[in-house]
Amino acid sequence: MNNFVGLSAVLTGFAAATIAPAIDPINIKAEYYAKFQAEIGNNLFFQILSDFQTRNTPPGSNQTQEEKNQLIGEAMLAGSNGENYVMSCRKLIFLWYSGAWPTVDGDTTSSQMLSAKSYTQGLAWQVMQSHPMGDSNYRYGYWAKEPADLSGYTGNNN
Amino acid sequence: MSTTTNYDAIIVGSGIAGAIVAYKLGQAGKKVLILEAGPKIPTDRSNYMDTFLKANIKSPESPYPPSTQNAIPSSEENPLGLPDPGEENTPRYTVLQINSWRKPKQSYFDFQQQQDNLKGDSPQANFAYGSSYERIGGGTTWHWLGTSLRFLPNDFKLKTKYGVGVDWPTAANNQDFYDYLVPYYEQATIEINVAGSKVAMDKLYTQFDDQQTFGPNYNYPMPEIVESLVDEEFANNVTSMKIDNEPVYVTSTPQGRNSRAGERRQCAGNTNCIPICPIQAKYDATVTIARALQTGNVDILYQHVVSKVLLDPVTDEVNGVEYITYDTQTGKATGTDTATAKKYVMAAHAIETPKLMLMSATDKFPNGAANSSGQMGKNLMDHIMYLAWGLSKDPVFPYRGPLSTSGIESVRDGAFRKAVYDANGKLIEGRAAYRIEIGNDGWSWAAGDPFTTLGDYVFGQNNSHTNATATNSQGKNLKFNTALGDNSKLFGKELVATLNGIYTRQIRLGYLIEQLPYEGNSVELSKNLKDNLGLPRPKINYQIPADYERNAFVSAKKVSTDIFNEIGATEYTQDPGAPVFYEEEGGKPLTAANFQYEGNNFIFYGAGHIVGTYRIGTEKSNSVLNYRQQSWDHSNLYMIGSGVFPTLTTANPTLTIAAMSFSAADNILEDLNSESASSNAELASVSSQNK
Amino acid sequence: MKLTFKALILFISLMLLHACSSKKEKKGYANLPPANSSDVVISSTIPTQITSTGDPVTLESLQHDFDVLSWQSFIALNWPANADGTPKENAIFGANESGMTVWQSWKSSREIFLPHGKKPNAWGEVENIPIVCDSISAEDLEKGIITLTQVGKTPNVLDESGEPFQTGPLIDQNGNYTRYEILTNEVMFDYIVDNELYSYEGQKAFGKDADFPFSDPDTGKEGAIMVKAAWIKMEGKYDASQFHTAYALVYDNPHEQAKVKPACSLVKVGLVGFHIAHKTKGDPQWVWSTFEHVANAPTQGEPVNRNFYNYHDPTSTYPVNEPPARPWNPANTGTTPTKVERVIPIDNDAKALNTKYQAALEKMFKGSVWANYELISTQWPTDANNVSDQTGKPAPTFLANATLETYIQGKVPQTSSNCIACHNNASMTNGMFSDFTYLLQRAEGKEIKEKK
């Protein structure tokens, strides 16, 4: 699970502590973990996570974690991994951002929503500094003011 | 539910119109029976909400039964898995059916055949109707936006002032219909508990020539909903524009949602008014149904589909309604019966109501009940909408607050509405009016966002048109981040920055263009298609036959570009492509709402404003109802809802539906009381004779 | 020795936890004092913060700690009270089961938000009871008073009979309406009075969000606490000896529904449901505890094995969790009883805690009615300062009391009962945030009538 969360954080650009906090009453990671595994199959699933673990060494002495994450992500998405491997990683990004599992059909993408909960956990709504349509925990009038900084939503310096 | 109750009124339909009449009659001590085709109003909206949250496409109907998508496995013929309306007991049209309008196993509506040899700009082209409704307890206000504008006084006099359409009838003593409605508008405003600014409305109303102010001595029950940052972007930057000589400025929209705490919660900006407000900050008719039931004088029977209005062959009065009951949506009918009352009120929205009346033909009324005029089902209208969208210069943070909090109302009226024809009858001047709705919903309607843009940057696609080199028709660059390659695939920090940069700038304008009444735009009974109860489905004939409305599209297109220029935005409105009217082997898919005009390709969207199909009027020969919403043909029959409107006007219809329902209630009470007064007088005179 | 070692372990594990998180991780539940070895504390002291049993702190350990806080609060609030509302020293908890409790001495909503926005009387001073209750003879009132307290306190007025947002009334097995009341502690009352939030004009002048004082463990000062109680008439099928009872003025309130006529009677009632909301330091979304009588309703998916339920007749064919049909009127008798089922089970840890406390209460006083109550759960913010979610990502996500949120139990976001999410929408008449209480919107003004 730690590798799954770490990989997801690197690929999505959201901090691990944001998408899978230590105290986590929502636990969307468990739902996504199971879906990812079921969709891409055990072999590819464990290979991807194992590769991530191998690549996820601590940053070098002159390297920030952010820079390290960039390199890990590039390595995970490199064409040399194989088309299926890379597409699976990209689908994982889409899953985290939307709560839905995508089907890519050439030029277009369609998707199947996993659950009511996954819809409310989509990161797309966070990256736009807002909330899922239909699920606002803000208060009256918030829309007349600017939202909090993007970094407050992603947990990273943005 | 007492089967032995003698009802004063039967109301068919439990939407806002039926609810208001039931409430007023119940308050006055009258016994009312509401027959609703759809399922019961749930105590807890969680089931509807859950269906919505799980839906892949969050269309206006997506929370509500019967299922709107994924009902059956996806196939090439039916990628969205739409259920077969022929197998449902209360099927209805949805926007997801629009692209399948020629497929009877997916589209509830039957449509008229296309004529041969149409050109792209042919006025006789048929289109899929753009709007939908619900058949459930509480009706279509479950998914309305909440916009509660009044019509303008000039809206009621299109023919006299501008030479197009028809005038609304006058009320008693030749009173202007707007003036007649003013006290009813006030009742409607209070019932819906509209949040609005009277100052803003006064400013608007005094702008248009020789019109009175908004109304005497009253105020909105709650202060206006605060404007959004998106509104401010337009309000602050569009300061000296004019459209056809009318000034352009932004007006806060009076809306039926709580700006203050009340019996229901204050708006929390779920940005989901359509299709469902999870906390019921937005008014819906279940509020009024509850009040009606609380009077103790109103009964409601759900899953009772009225299938025929029965006419007395001698008196021409309605003497009953037949209904069919069912248990499950796809199961067999469980029974039929008849209900009777003194007065009958049809309130099943503007498609199902004329359908019912057309199903009720008799020898004396061969064209359907209440249809000696032949107008039943005719003059079907909608606000046909032009959408424009773009990216603002700096972030304005859409997807926050109600779906729309302001609009440009100041352009709804003016000399541009006047039609001028040349000697050959060709329109040389004049266009349909529109109001401009400012969207807080980003590109969710315009482009299926946020998931469309998400797909672009995750999979290297370009359906948002931000992810590849291109220019718009003004020559402005469309690629959002020119440092990236075309069809770039991103991850991590770059993905965050790009998505954030795009989403936070998404703006959208919607033009609600007033369609005029045409007899050829109509609801009929399908000859072939039936629902699971064996009732005929509606057949829709729908065209945009005149330049008058098409000119408004040309105007909307230009105005959008001008407005986006004023605010420094980049326009992303897409050319929808040429219409495809005929299916060809290996050819392009049929279009549903595309047309050409003056060298432009246009597409229209429905606003959800279904009106006109049983209009009020001054003459029995060309209207279905008198101004009191009483049938010319059957004196104990009333018809309410948006079907009564002779013209669509420039505003969303619900507040006016509500106002007219209050007036109908008064009329029905007046008739009930005068009848009992006169029959009491008779009794008195009889008994005094017998002394 | 033992304490120090435990504290050291806690300290180390918290340091590790902190090191793993990113720079922007919020403080959360660090630096908590360690718990007693036993969960059970029967005392009149209202706790101002949780103590930690987690090592390291986890979601489950914190939930347990908050549940313990809830039990301690429940007992402290129900402690037998002196006339002035202070807990009786040396009282045996459970011995005087229908005496006035600490919270019953508090001011209720109707005593704070008066007609025309009049300023309430001082704390401890009696507020006028509804005019229609005046007709109850002084003798009957005396009996109520004698049962409740020595001097001065009139019986509580139960003036509500509907669940929130017009979802419906809850009908007991005798066909009577369940009655509700909401009360605040003195701290919360003082904030309202000092800032004139008891009136429309006062709220308008205040012009900003409300911000009630929080309980501070460092100073020991009590912050704002509000409670909501559900009661049923002790007659017919109910055995009063199984309930905490009181004499109350049951008032049919015409403001609740059209067609309700004012009426009042002095009635012996039994407690079936109890909410506590407590604003503590570090929990700006408050901490929400909810208790029920053990016999209220069976849980879906669990055996229906009681001989008698307060709100469930297994032989009834009425649909589950459905309110009666309108018109609703608390004066009605013989309404079909509601058939209630609990939708979300009480979690195993809370069940175990309930068993512990109930045994201890029974041990403290044989036959204690308090052993007939159970904690459902406690809702608390796991991430109070989250900018994207002003409800602070509460745990558990959904929580309902079967007697107070009967009809909205479930797990659907935004529509199913969620204490903090719902109260997050609360505001006052000036449109500003009212700090998680719906009370402030009840303020009337000199000219402003009842809002819709």
Short mmCIF file of C-alpha atoms in Angstrom, two decimals, chain B residues 302-684:
data_model
loop_
_atom_site.label_atom_id
_atom_site.label_comp_id
_atom_site.label_asym_id
_atom_site.label_seq_id
_atom_site.Cartn_x
_atom_site.Cartn_y
_atom_site.Cartn_z
CA TYR B 302 -48.62 8.18 -6.69
CA GLN B 303 -48.02 5.83 -9.59
CA HIS B 304 -51.42 6.71 -10.95
CA VAL B 305 -51.06 7.45 -14.65
CA VAL B 306 -54.05 9.36 -15.94
CA SER B 307 -54.80 7.94 -19.36
CA LYS B 308 -58.03 9.59 -20.38
CA VAL B 309 -60.14 12.61 -19.58
CA LEU B 310 -63.81 11.64 -19.81
CA LEU B 311 -66.32 14.04 -21.32
CA ASP B 312 -70.03 14.11 -20.77
CA PRO B 313 -71.55 13.85 -24.25
CA VAL B 314 -74.44 16.10 -23.33
CA THR B 315 -73.03 18.81 -21.10
CA ASP B 316 -69.47 18.74 -22.47
CA GLU B 317 -68.26 18.84 -18.87
CA VAL B 318 -65.43 16.63 -17.78
CA ASN B 319 -67.03 13.90 -15.73
CA GLY B 320 -64.03 11.84 -14.74
CA VAL B 321 -60.44 10.83 -15.36
CA GLU B 322 -59.32 7.28 -16.06
CA TYR B 323 -56.05 6.16 -14.59
CA ILE B 324 -53.75 3.15 -14.70
CA THR B 325 -51.73 2.02 -11.70
CA TYR B 326 -48.46 0.12 -11.70
CA ASP B 327 -46.02 -1.26 -9.20
CA THR B 328 -42.61 -1.46 -10.82
CA GLN B 329 -41.38 0.62 -13.71
CA THR B 330 -41.23 -2.29 -16.12
CA GLY B 331 -43.95 -4.50 -14.66
CA LYS B 332 -47.49 -4.92 -15.88
CA ALA B 333 -50.17 -2.45 -14.93
CA THR B 334 -51.84 -3.38 -11.66
CA GLY B 335 -55.25 -1.92 -12.35
CA THR B 336 -57.34 0.85 -13.79
CA ASP B 337 -60.09 2.98 -12.31
CA THR B 338 -61.82 6.33 -12.59
CA ALA B 339 -61.79 9.34 -10.31
CA THR B 340 -64.30 12.17 -10.26
CA ALA B 341 -64.52 15.68 -8.87
CA LYS B 342 -66.26 18.96 -9.51
CA LYS B 343 -63.29 20.57 -11.21
CA TYR B 344 -60.41 19.07 -13.12
CA VAL B 345 -56.97 20.62 -13.37
CA MET B 346 -54.38 19.39 -15.86
CA ALA B 347 -50.84 20.02 -14.60
CA ALA B 348 -48.68 17.34 -16.17
CA HIS B 349 -46.23 19.70 -17.95
CA ALA B 350 -46.36 20.79 -21.54
CA ILE B 351 -45.75 17.46 -23.27
CA GLU B 352 -47.72 14.94 -21.20
CA THR B 353 -50.71 17.25 -20.78
CA PRO B 354 -51.49 17.73 -24.47
CA LYS B 355 -50.70 14.05 -25.02
CA LEU B 356 -53.40 13.19 -22.47
CA MET B 357 -55.89 15.54 -24.04
CA LEU B 358 -55.19 14.19 -27.52
CA MET B 359 -55.79 10.69 -26.15
CA SER B 360 -59.22 11.80 -24.93
CA ALA B 361 -60.96 12.37 -28.26
CA THR B 362 -64.70 11.76 -28.50
CA ASP B 363 -67.20 12.03 -31.32
CA LYS B 364 -67.94 15.57 -30.32
CA PHE B 365 -64.29 16.40 -29.84
CA PRO B 366 -62.61 14.34 -32.51
CA ASN B 367 -59.33 16.23 -32.23
CA GLY B 368 -59.03 15.59 -28.54
CA ALA B 369 -60.56 16.97 -25.36
CA ALA B 370 -60.52 20.75 -25.06
CA ASN B 371 -59.34 20.98 -28.65
CA SER B 372 -62.06 22.59 -30.71
CA SER B 373 -59.43 25.17 -31.69
CA GLY B 374 -57.05 22.54 -33.00
CA GLN B 375 -54.29 24.29 -31.05
CA MET B 376 -53.77 21.51 -28.49
CA GLY B 377 -50.17 20.40 -28.66
CA LYS B 378 -49.25 23.17 -31.07
CA ASN B 379 -46.90 26.13 -30.65
CA LEU B 380 -44.32 24.05 -28.85
CA MET B 381 -41.45 26.34 -27.88
CA ASP B 382 -38.18 26.27 -25.95
CA HIS B 383 -35.41 28.73 -25.28
CA ILE B 384 -33.03 27.54 -27.91
CA MET B 385 -29.61 28.26 -26.53
CA TYR B 386 -26.35 29.41 -27.97
CA LEU B 387 -23.36 28.56 -25.82
CA ALA B 388 -20.08 30.41 -25.88
CA TRP B 389 -17.12 29.49 -23.76
CA GLY B 390 -13.54 30.54 -23.21
CA LEU B 391 -10.64 31.03 -20.86
CA SER B 392 -10.38 34.27 -18.94
CA LYS B 393 -7.12 36.11 -18.84
CA ASP B 394 -6.57 35.53 -15.12
CA PRO B 395 -8.15 32.93 -12.85
CA VAL B 396 -11.76 33.62 -11.93
CA PHE B 397 -12.36 30.35 -10.04
CA PRO B 398 -15.47 28.82 -11.60
CA TYR B 399 -17.17 25.62 -10.35
CA ARG B 400 -18.02 27.51 -7.18
CA GLY B 401 -21.33 28.75 -5.90
CA PRO B 402 -24.70 28.13 -7.54
CA LEU B 403 -24.54 27.23 -11.24
CA SER B 404 -25.45 30.79 -12.16
CA THR B 405 -25.76 33.86 -9.98
CA SER B 406 -25.99 36.66 -12.54
CA GLY B 407 -26.95 37.40 -16.07
CA ILE B 408 -27.13 40.17 -18.61
CA GLU B 409 -30.81 41.07 -18.54
CA SER B 410 -30.47 44.55 -19.95
CA VAL B 411 -30.58 43.33 -23.53
CA ARG B 412 -33.85 41.45 -23.36
CA ASP B 413 -35.98 44.10 -24.96
CA GLY B 414 -35.65 46.81 -27.55
CA ALA B 415 -36.39 47.94 -31.07
CA PHE B 416 -34.37 45.05 -32.44
CA ARG B 417 -37.37 42.83 -31.75
CA LYS B 418 -39.37 44.55 -34.41
CA ALA B 419 -39.70 42.48 -37.57
CA VAL B 420 -39.42 44.31 -40.86
CA TYR B 421 -40.14 42.46 -44.10
CA ASP B 422 -39.44 43.30 -47.69
CA ALA B 423 -41.99 43.14 -50.47
CA ASN B 424 -41.37 39.41 -50.88
CA GLY B 425 -42.00 38.70 -47.22
CA LYS B 426 -38.36 38.14 -46.42
CA LEU B 427 -37.24 39.36 -43.05
CA ILE B 428 -34.79 42.19 -43.47
CA GLU B 429 -34.63 43.49 -39.92
CA GLY B 430 -35.38 42.14 -36.50
CA ARG B 431 -34.31 39.24 -34.40
CA ALA B 432 -35.54 37.20 -31.46
CA ALA B 433 -34.65 38.55 -28.05
CA TYR B 434 -32.47 36.74 -25.59
CA ARG B 435 -31.12 37.01 -22.10
CA ILE B 436 -27.52 36.06 -21.38
CA GLU B 437 -26.87 33.67 -18.52
CA ILE B 438 -23.41 33.84 -16.96
CA GLY B 439 -22.28 30.36 -15.98
CA ASN B 440 -20.37 29.54 -12.82
CA ASP B 441 -20.08 26.00 -14.10
CA GLY B 442 -16.84 26.34 -16.02
CA TRP B 443 -16.88 24.15 -19.11
CA SER B 444 -18.91 21.37 -17.53
CA TRP B 445 -21.84 21.95 -19.89
CA ALA B 446 -19.88 23.27 -22.84
CA ALA B 447 -17.22 20.58 -22.94
CA GLY B 448 -18.00 17.87 -20.39
CA ASP B 449 -15.33 19.12 -18.05
CA PRO B 450 -13.42 18.59 -15.85
CA PHE B 451 -12.96 15.09 -17.22
CA THR B 452 -12.55 16.12 -20.86
CA THR B 453 -9.56 18.34 -20.18
CA LEU B 454 -8.30 15.73 -17.75
CA GLY B 455 -8.37 13.11 -20.47
CA ASP B 456 -6.53 15.48 -22.78
CA TYR B 457 -3.53 15.95 -20.53
CA VAL B 458 -3.40 12.41 -19.18
CA PHE B 459 -3.76 10.63 -22.53
CA GLY B 460 -2.50 13.25 -24.95
CA GLN B 461 -5.85 14.08 -26.53
CA ASN B 462 -7.26 17.45 -27.48
CA ASN B 463 -10.99 17.52 -26.96
CA SER B 464 -10.73 20.72 -24.93
CA HIS B 465 -8.77 22.33 -27.77
CA THR B 466 -6.22 23.59 -25.26
CA ASN B 467 -3.69 20.88 -25.94
CA ALA B 468 -2.55 21.50 -29.49
CA THR B 469 -1.52 24.35 -31.74
CA ALA B 470 -4.53 26.16 -33.11
CA THR B 471 -6.06 29.57 -33.34
CA ASN B 472 -9.63 30.66 -32.89
CA SER B 473 -11.54 32.72 -35.43
CA GLN B 474 -10.08 35.89 -33.94
CA GLY B 475 -6.61 34.53 -34.58
CA LYS B 476 -5.89 34.05 -30.89
CA ASN B 477 -3.75 31.11 -29.86
CA LEU B 478 -5.71 28.30 -28.25
CA LYS B 479 -2.93 26.15 -26.91
CA PHE B 480 -2.91 26.84 -23.20
CA ASN B 481 0.76 26.29 -22.54
CA THR B 482 2.81 27.01 -25.66
CA ALA B 483 5.93 25.63 -23.98
CA LEU B 484 4.43 22.15 -24.16
CA GLY B 485 4.34 19.96 -27.23
CA ASP B 486 1.08 19.25 -29.00
CA ASN B 487 -1.01 16.49 -27.47
CA SER B 488 1.25 16.51 -24.47
CA LYS B 489 0.85 13.92 -21.76
CA LEU B 490 1.64 15.24 -18.32
CA PHE B 491 2.06 14.03 -14.79
CA GLY B 492 2.95 15.40 -11.37
CA LYS B 493 3.67 19.06 -10.88
CA GLU B 494 3.23 19.98 -14.52
CA LEU B 495 -0.13 18.25 -14.70
CA VAL B 496 -1.27 20.09 -11.58
CA ALA B 497 -0.17 23.46 -12.89
CA THR B 498 -1.72 22.94 -16.33
CA LEU B 499 -5.05 21.64 -15.10
CA ASN B 500 -5.23 24.33 -12.46
CA GLY B 501 -4.38 27.02 -14.98
CA ILE B 502 -7.14 25.87 -17.34
CA TYR B 503 -9.90 24.98 -14.90
CA THR B 504 -9.64 28.20 -12.90
CA ARG B 505 -10.14 30.27 -16.06
CA GLN B 506 -13.11 28.49 -17.62
CA ILE B 507 -16.04 30.77 -18.38
CA ARG B 508 -19.29 30.18 -20.20
CA LEU B 509 -22.15 32.30 -21.49
CA GLY B 510 -25.56 30.95 -22.48
CA TYR B 511 -28.04 32.85 -24.64
CA LEU B 512 -31.68 31.98 -24.00
CA ILE B 513 -33.14 32.84 -27.39
CA GLU B 514 -36.88 33.38 -27.52
CA GLN B 515 -38.45 30.99 -29.98
CA LEU B 516 -41.75 32.22 -31.43
CA PRO B 517 -44.87 30.06 -31.62
CA TYR B 518 -45.37 28.08 -34.81
CA GLU B 519 -48.25 25.71 -35.40
CA GLY B 520 -45.88 23.34 -37.10
CA ASN B 521 -43.88 22.92 -33.91
CA SER B 522 -46.10 20.56 -32.03
CA VAL B 523 -46.79 17.50 -29.91
CA GLU B 524 -48.88 14.79 -31.46
CA LEU B 525 -49.56 11.17 -30.65
CA SER B 526 -47.12 8.75 -32.19
CA LYS B 527 -48.87 6.32 -34.48
CA ASN B 528 -46.43 3.49 -33.83
CA LEU B 529 -44.62 4.01 -30.58
CA LYS B 530 -46.13 3.08 -27.26
CA ASP B 531 -44.97 2.87 -23.65
CA ASN B 532 -45.28 -0.18 -21.42
CA LEU B 533 -48.82 0.76 -20.42
CA GLY B 534 -49.83 0.72 -24.06
CA LEU B 535 -50.25 4.47 -24.19
CA PRO B 536 -49.02 6.30 -27.29
CA ARG B 537 -45.75 8.15 -26.93
CA PRO B 538 -45.48 11.80 -27.95
CA LYS B 539 -44.44 12.61 -31.49
CA ILE B 540 -42.57 15.87 -31.73
CA ASN B 541 -42.43 18.10 -34.77
CA TYR B 542 -39.75 20.68 -34.18
CA GLN B 543 -38.08 23.12 -36.52
CA ILE B 544 -36.48 26.54 -36.50
CA PRO B 545 -38.34 27.75 -39.54
CA ALA B 546 -37.73 31.49 -39.44
CA ASP B 547 -34.85 33.88 -39.87
CA TYR B 548 -36.13 35.78 -36.86
CA GLU B 549 -34.68 33.28 -34.39
CA ARG B 550 -31.70 32.42 -36.57
CA ASN B 551 -30.72 36.07 -36.59
CA ALA B 552 -30.46 35.86 -32.82
CA PHE B 553 -27.85 33.14 -33.18
CA VAL B 554 -25.82 35.38 -35.43
CA SER B 555 -26.12 38.15 -32.86
CA ALA B 556 -25.23 35.85 -29.98
CA LYS B 557 -22.15 34.64 -31.78
CA LYS B 558 -20.88 38.14 -32.44
CA VAL B 559 -21.77 39.42 -28.99
CA SER B 560 -19.92 36.56 -27.31
CA THR B 561 -16.78 37.36 -29.21
CA ASP B 562 -17.15 41.03 -28.34
CA ILE B 563 -17.69 40.32 -24.67
CA PHE B 564 -14.74 37.96 -24.49
CA ASN B 565 -12.63 40.64 -26.13
CA GLU B 566 -13.78 43.21 -23.58
CA ILE B 567 -12.67 41.02 -20.70
CA GLY B 568 -9.47 39.89 -22.39
CA ALA B 569 -10.60 36.28 -22.58
CA THR B 570 -9.75 33.77 -25.28
CA GLU B 571 -12.76 32.25 -26.95
CA TYR B 572 -12.92 28.46 -27.29
CA THR B 573 -16.43 28.12 -28.71
CA GLN B 574 -16.22 25.36 -31.29
CA ASP B 575 -17.73 25.20 -34.71
CA PRO B 576 -20.24 22.38 -34.24
CA GLY B 577 -19.90 21.23 -37.83
CA ALA B 578 -22.39 21.11 -40.62
CA PRO B 579 -25.73 19.42 -40.04
CA VAL B 580 -26.15 15.85 -41.23
CA PHE B 581 -29.81 15.26 -42.03
CA TYR B 582 -29.62 11.89 -43.71
CA GLU B 583 -28.09 8.66 -42.56
CA GLU B 584 -25.63 7.23 -45.03
CA GLU B 585 -23.66 3.99 -45.08
CA GLY B 586 -20.26 4.76 -43.62
CA GLY B 587 -21.21 8.40 -43.44
CA LYS B 588 -21.11 10.87 -40.61
CA PRO B 589 -23.54 10.35 -37.74
CA LEU B 590 -26.86 12.13 -37.89
CA THR B 591 -26.92 15.46 -36.14
CA ALA B 592 -29.78 16.35 -33.85
CA ALA B 593 -29.59 20.09 -33.39
CA ASN B 594 -27.16 21.45 -35.98
CA PHE B 595 -28.18 23.96 -38.61
CA GLN B 596 -26.59 26.44 -40.96
CA TYR B 597 -27.40 30.08 -41.40
CA GLU B 598 -25.64 32.85 -43.25
CA GLY B 599 -22.55 30.77 -43.69
CA ASN B 600 -22.30 29.74 -40.03
CA ASN B 601 -22.66 26.31 -38.51
CA PHE B 602 -24.74 26.49 -35.36
CA ILE B 603 -25.94 24.05 -32.75
CA PHE B 604 -28.74 24.80 -30.31
CA TYR B 605 -29.22 23.47 -26.82
CA GLY B 606 -32.48 23.23 -24.89
CA ALA B 607 -32.93 25.34 -21.77
CA GLY B 608 -35.49 23.02 -20.21
CA HIS B 609 -38.29 25.50 -20.95
CA ILE B 610 -41.11 23.55 -22.56
CA VAL B 611 -43.98 25.92 -23.21
CA GLY B 612 -46.91 26.83 -25.43
CA THR B 613 -48.81 23.65 -26.14
CA TYR B 614 -52.22 24.66 -24.70
CA ARG B 615 -52.16 28.39 -24.76
CA ILE B 616 -54.46 30.99 -23.30
CA GLY B 617 -55.95 33.48 -25.72
CA THR B 618 -58.77 35.84 -26.51
CA GLU B 619 -60.54 33.64 -29.01
CA LYS B 620 -61.95 30.16 -28.76
CA SER B 621 -60.91 29.61 -32.35
CA ASN B 622 -57.20 30.02 -31.86
CA SER B 623 -56.50 29.12 -28.27
CA VAL B 624 -57.25 26.32 -25.84
CA LEU B 625 -57.97 28.37 -22.74
CA ASN B 626 -59.33 31.76 -21.78
CA TYR B 627 -57.13 34.09 -19.77
CA ARG B 628 -58.40 32.37 -16.60
CA GLN B 629 -56.77 29.14 -17.76
CA GLN B 630 -60.21 27.62 -18.17
CA SER B 631 -60.97 25.50 -21.21
CA TRP B 632 -63.18 27.20 -23.82
CA ASP B 633 -64.77 23.81 -24.44
CA HIS B 634 -65.31 22.36 -20.97
CA SER B 635 -66.14 24.85 -18.26
CA ASN B 636 -65.03 22.65 -15.37
CA LEU B 637 -61.62 21.99 -16.89
CA TYR B 638 -58.53 24.08 -16.16
CA MET B 639 -55.07 23.63 -17.52
CA ILE B 640 -52.00 25.07 -15.83
CA GLY B 641 -48.24 25.04 -16.18
CA SER B 642 -45.98 26.30 -18.91
CA GLY B 643 -48.23 24.96 -21.64
CA VAL B 644 -50.53 27.97 -21.16
CA PHE B 645 -47.99 30.53 -22.36
CA PRO B 646 -48.85 32.06 -25.75
CA THR B 647 -45.25 33.16 -26.12
CA LEU B 648 -42.06 32.07 -24.44
CA THR B 649 -40.66 35.53 -23.64
CA THR B 650 -37.14 36.29 -22.54
CA ALA B 651 -37.06 34.80 -19.08
CA ASN B 652 -37.03 31.39 -17.49
CA PRO B 653 -40.66 30.33 -17.06
CA THR B 654 -40.95 28.94 -13.54
CA LEU B 655 -41.78 32.09 -11.61
CA THR B 656 -44.47 32.86 -14.16
CA ILE B 657 -45.76 29.28 -14.00
CA ALA B 658 -46.09 29.75 -10.27
CA ALA B 659 -47.74 33.15 -10.58
CA MET B 660 -50.25 31.84 -13.10
CA SER B 661 -50.94 28.84 -10.90
CA PHE B 662 -51.84 31.20 -8.07
CA SER B 663 -54.17 33.03 -10.41
CA ALA B 664 -55.68 29.76 -11.61
CA ALA B 665 -56.28 28.79 -7.99
CA ASP B 666 -58.15 32.03 -7.44
CA ASN B 667 -60.21 31.41 -10.55
CA ILE B 668 -61.05 27.86 -9.57
CA LEU B 669 -62.03 28.95 -6.08
CA GLU B 670 -64.14 31.72 -7.51
CA ASP B 671 -65.94 29.21 -9.73
CA LEU B 672 -66.35 26.65 -6.97
CA ASN B 673 -67.70 29.23 -4.56
CA SER B 674 -70.03 30.90 -7.02
CA GLU B 675 -71.47 27.54 -7.94
CA SER B 676 -72.08 26.57 -4.35
CA ALA B 677 -73.44 30.04 -3.67
CA SER B 678 -75.89 29.75 -6.49
CA SER B 679 -76.82 26.20 -5.58
CA ASN B 680 -77.24 27.32 -1.97
CA ALA B 681 -79.48 30.08 -3.19
CA GLU B 682 -81.45 27.53 -5.12
CA LEU B 683 -81.75 25.31 -2.10
CA ALA B 684 -82.79 28.25 0.01
#
